[in-house]
PDB file of C-alpha atoms in Angstrom:
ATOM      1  CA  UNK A 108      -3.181 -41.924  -4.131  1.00 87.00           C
ATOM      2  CA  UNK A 109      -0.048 -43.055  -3.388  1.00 91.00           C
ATOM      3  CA  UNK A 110       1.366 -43.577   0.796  1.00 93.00           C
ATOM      4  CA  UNK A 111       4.221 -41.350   0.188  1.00 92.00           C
ATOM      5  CA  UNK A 112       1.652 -38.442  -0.557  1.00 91.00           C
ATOM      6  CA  UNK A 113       0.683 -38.763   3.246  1.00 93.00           C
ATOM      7  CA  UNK A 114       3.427 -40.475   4.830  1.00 93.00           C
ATOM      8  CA  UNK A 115       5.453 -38.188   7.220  1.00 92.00           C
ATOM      9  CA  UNK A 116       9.581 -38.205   5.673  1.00 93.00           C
ATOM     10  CA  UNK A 117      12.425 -38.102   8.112  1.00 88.00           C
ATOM     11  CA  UNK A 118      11.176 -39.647  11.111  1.00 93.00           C
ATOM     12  CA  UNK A 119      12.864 -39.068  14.179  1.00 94.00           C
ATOM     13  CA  UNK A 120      14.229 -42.034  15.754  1.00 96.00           C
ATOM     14  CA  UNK A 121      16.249 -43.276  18.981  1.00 96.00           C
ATOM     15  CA  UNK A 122      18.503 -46.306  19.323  1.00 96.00           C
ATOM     16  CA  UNK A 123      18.556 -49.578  21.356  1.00 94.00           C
ATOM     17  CA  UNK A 124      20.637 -47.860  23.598  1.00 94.00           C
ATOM     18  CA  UNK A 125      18.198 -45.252  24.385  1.00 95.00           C
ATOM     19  CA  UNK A 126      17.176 -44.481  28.021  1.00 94.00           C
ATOM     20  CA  UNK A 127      13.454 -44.342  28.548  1.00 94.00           C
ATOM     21  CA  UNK A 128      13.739 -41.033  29.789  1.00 94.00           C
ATOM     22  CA  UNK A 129      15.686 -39.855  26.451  1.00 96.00           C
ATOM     23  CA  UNK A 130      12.873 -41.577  24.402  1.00 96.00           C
ATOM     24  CA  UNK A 131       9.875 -39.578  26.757  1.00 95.00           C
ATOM     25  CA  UNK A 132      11.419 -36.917  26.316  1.00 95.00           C
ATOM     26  CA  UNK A 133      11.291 -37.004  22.180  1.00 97.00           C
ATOM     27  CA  UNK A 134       8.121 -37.722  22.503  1.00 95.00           C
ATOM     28  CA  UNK A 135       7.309 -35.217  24.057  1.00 96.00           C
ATOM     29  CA  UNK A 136       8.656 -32.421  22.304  1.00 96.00           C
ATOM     30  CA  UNK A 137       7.534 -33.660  19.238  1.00 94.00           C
ATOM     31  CA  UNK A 138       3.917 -34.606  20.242  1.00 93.00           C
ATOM     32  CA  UNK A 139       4.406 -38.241  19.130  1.00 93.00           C
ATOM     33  CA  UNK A 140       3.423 -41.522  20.529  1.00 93.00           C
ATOM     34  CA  UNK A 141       5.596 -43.403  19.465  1.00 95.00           C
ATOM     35  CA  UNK A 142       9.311 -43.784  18.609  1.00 96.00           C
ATOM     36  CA  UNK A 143      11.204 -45.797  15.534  1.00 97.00           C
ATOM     37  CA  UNK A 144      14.042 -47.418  16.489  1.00 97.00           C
ATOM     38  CA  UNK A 145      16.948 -48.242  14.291  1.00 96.00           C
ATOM     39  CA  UNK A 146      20.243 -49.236  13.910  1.00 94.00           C
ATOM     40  CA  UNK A 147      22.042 -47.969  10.844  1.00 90.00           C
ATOM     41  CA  UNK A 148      18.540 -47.108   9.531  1.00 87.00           C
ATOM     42  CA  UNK A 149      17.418 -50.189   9.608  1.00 94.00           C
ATOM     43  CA  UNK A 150      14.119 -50.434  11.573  1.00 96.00           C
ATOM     44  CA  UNK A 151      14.294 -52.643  13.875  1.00 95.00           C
ATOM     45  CA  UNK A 152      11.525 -52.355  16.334  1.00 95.00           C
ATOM     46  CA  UNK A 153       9.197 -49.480  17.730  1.00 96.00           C
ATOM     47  CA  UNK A 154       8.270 -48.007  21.450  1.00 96.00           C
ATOM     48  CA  UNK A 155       5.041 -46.435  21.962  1.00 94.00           C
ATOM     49  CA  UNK A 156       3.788 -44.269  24.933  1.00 93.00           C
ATOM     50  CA  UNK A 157       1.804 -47.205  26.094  1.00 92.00           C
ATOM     51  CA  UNK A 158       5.410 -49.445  26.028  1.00 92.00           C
ATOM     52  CA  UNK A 159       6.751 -47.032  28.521  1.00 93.00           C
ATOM     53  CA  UNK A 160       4.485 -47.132  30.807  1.00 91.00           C
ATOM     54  CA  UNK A 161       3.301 -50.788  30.547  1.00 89.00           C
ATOM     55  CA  UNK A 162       6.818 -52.518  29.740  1.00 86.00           C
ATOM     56  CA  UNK A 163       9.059 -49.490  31.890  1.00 87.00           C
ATOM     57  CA  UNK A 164       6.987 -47.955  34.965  1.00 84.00           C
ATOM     58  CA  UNK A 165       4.863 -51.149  35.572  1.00 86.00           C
ATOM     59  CA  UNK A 166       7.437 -53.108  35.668  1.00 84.00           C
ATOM     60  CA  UNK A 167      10.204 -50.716  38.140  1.00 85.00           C
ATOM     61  CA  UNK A 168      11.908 -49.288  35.177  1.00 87.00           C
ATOM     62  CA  UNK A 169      13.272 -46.352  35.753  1.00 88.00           C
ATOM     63  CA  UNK A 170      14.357 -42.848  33.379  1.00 89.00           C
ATOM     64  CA  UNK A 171      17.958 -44.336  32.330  1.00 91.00           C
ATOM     65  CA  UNK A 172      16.593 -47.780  31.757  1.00 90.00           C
ATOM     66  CA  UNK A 173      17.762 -49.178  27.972  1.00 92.00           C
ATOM     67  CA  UNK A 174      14.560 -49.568  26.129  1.00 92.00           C
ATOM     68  CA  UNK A 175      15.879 -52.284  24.866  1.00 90.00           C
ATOM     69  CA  UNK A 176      14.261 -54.159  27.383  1.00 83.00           C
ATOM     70  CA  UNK A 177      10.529 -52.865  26.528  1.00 91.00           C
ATOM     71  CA  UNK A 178      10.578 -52.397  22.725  1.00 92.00           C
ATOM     72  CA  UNK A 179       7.899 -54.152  19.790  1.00 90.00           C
ATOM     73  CA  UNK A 180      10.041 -56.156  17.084  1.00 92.00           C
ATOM     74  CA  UNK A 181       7.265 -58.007  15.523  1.00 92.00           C
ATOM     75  CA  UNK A 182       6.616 -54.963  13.408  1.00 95.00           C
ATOM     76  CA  UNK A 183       3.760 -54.788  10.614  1.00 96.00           C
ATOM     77  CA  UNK A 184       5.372 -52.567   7.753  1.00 96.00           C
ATOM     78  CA  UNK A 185       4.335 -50.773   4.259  1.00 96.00           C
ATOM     79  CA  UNK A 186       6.001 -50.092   0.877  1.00 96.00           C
ATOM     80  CA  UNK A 187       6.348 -46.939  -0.919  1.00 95.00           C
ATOM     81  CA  UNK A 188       4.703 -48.537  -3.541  1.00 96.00           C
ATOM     82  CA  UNK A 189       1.428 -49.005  -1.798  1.00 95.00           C
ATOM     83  CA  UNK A 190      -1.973 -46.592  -1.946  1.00 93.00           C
ATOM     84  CA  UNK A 191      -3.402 -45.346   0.788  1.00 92.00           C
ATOM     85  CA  UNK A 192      -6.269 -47.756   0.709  1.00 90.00           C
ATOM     86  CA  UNK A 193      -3.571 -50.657   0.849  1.00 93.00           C
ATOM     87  CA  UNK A 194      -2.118 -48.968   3.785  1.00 93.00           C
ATOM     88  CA  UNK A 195      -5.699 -48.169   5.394  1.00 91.00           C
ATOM     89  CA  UNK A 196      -6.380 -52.005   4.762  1.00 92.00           C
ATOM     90  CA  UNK A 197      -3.307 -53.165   6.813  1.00 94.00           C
ATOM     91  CA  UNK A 198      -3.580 -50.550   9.738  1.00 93.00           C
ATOM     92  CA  UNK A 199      -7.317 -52.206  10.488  1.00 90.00           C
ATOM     93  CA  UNK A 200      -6.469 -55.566   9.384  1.00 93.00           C
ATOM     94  CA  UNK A 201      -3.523 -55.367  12.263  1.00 93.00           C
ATOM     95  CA  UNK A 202      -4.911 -53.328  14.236  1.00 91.00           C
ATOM     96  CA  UNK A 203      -2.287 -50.565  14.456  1.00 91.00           C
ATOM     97  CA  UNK A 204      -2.684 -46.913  13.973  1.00 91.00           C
ATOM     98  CA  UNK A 205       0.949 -46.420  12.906  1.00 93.00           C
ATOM     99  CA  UNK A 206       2.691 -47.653   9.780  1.00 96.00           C
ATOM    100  CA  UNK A 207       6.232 -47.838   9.258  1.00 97.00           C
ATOM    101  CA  UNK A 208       6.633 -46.887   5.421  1.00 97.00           C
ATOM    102  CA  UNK A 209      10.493 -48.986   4.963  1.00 96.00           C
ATOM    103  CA  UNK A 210      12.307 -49.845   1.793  1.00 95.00           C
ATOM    104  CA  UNK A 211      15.304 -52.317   1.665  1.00 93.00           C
ATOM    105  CA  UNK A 212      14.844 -52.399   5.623  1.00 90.00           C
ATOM    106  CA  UNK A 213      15.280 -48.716   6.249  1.00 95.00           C
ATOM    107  CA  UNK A 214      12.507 -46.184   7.772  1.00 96.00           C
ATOM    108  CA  UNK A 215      11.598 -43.764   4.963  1.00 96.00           C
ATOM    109  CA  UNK A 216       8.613 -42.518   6.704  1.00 96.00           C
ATOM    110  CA  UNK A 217       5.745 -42.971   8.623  1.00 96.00           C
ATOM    111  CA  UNK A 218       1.779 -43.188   8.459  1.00 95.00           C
ATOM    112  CA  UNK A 219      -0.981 -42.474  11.066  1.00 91.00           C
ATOM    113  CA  UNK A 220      -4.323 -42.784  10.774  1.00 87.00           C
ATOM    114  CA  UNK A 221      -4.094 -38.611  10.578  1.00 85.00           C
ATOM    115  CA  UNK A 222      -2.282 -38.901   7.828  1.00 85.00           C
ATOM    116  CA  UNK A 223      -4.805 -40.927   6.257  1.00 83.00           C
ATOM    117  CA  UNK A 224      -7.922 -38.891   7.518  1.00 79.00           C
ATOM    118  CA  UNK A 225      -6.286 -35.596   5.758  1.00 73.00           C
ATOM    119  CA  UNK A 226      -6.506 -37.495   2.502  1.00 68.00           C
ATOM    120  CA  UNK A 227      -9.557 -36.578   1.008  1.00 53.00           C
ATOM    121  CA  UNK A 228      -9.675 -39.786  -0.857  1.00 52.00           C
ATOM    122  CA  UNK A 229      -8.764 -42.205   1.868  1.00 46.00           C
ATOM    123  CA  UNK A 230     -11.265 -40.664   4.475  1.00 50.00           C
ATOM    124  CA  UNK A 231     -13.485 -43.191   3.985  1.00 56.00           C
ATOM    125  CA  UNK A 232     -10.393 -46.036   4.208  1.00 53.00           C
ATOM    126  CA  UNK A 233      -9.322 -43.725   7.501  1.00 48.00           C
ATOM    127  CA  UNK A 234     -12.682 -44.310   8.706  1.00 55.00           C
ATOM    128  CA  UNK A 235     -12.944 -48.249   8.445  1.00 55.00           C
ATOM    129  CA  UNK A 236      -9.379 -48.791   9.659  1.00 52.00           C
ATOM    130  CA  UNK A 237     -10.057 -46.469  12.722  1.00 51.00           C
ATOM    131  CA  UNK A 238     -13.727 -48.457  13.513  1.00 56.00           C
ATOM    132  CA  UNK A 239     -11.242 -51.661  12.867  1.00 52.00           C
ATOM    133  CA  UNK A 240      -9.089 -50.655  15.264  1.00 47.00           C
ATOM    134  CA  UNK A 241     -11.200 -49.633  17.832  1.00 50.00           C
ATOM    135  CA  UNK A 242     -13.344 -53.014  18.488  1.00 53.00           C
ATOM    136  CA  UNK A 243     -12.313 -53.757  22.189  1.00 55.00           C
ATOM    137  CA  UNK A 244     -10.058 -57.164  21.921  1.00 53.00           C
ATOM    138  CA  UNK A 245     -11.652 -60.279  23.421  1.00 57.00           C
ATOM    139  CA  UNK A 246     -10.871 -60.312  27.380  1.00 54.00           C
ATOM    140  CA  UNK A 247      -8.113 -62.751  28.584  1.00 52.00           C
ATOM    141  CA  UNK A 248      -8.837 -65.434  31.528  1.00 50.00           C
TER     142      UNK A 248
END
């Protein structure tokens, strides 16, 4: 089965000029956990629930703070062209629960481990990449 079977199409997104307040807020109407952002629809970099609280409230940030300041650039992306199992394999192999789905550099959609668990085929794939994901990381000293 092919990603863009599951993948959800036209994402929602903010800006790097976004306040962290605007960006909670889409969140929450939405029900999401976290936010693309983009510039021109090009992804550029993502903020999760856990980026606001961890990058923005721990560290005195405040509703009209530019997340900017707080986002995740490094991000791990997916094809169009992938299966579900390819996609399954790089959500546990990373780690991540979400996956950008980007071609040329712009957000076409987006993949959660939901998205795979609906699949009837990938439930299995779902079910690896969400044990994957779950093993506690090693403590730091």
């Amino acid at each position: 089965m092919n990603i863009t079977e599951v993948m959800t199409s036209n994402v929602e997104t903010c800006n790097l000029k976004s306040s962290c307040g605007e960006v909670a807020n889409k969140m929450k109407s939405l029900d999401v956990g976290v936010i693309p952002i983009c510039e021109d629809g090009k992804l550029i970099g993502l903020i999760t629930d856990r980026d606001l609280v961890v990058n923005g409230l721990a560290n005195n940030f405040n509703a009209n703070t530019q997340i900017s300041e707080m986002i995740t650039t490094d991000v791990i992306t997916g094809t169009k062209h992938m299966s579900v199992e390819q996609a399954a394999d790089i959500m546990s192999q990373h780690q991540i629960r979400r996956l950008p789905i980007v071609e040329d550099g712009q957000l076409i959609g987006m993949v959660s481990l939901g998205d795979l668990a609906v699949s009837n085929a990938s439930n299995k794939e779902a079910g690896k990449a969400l044990e994957d994901i779950s093993v506690p990381a090693e403590p730091t000293k």
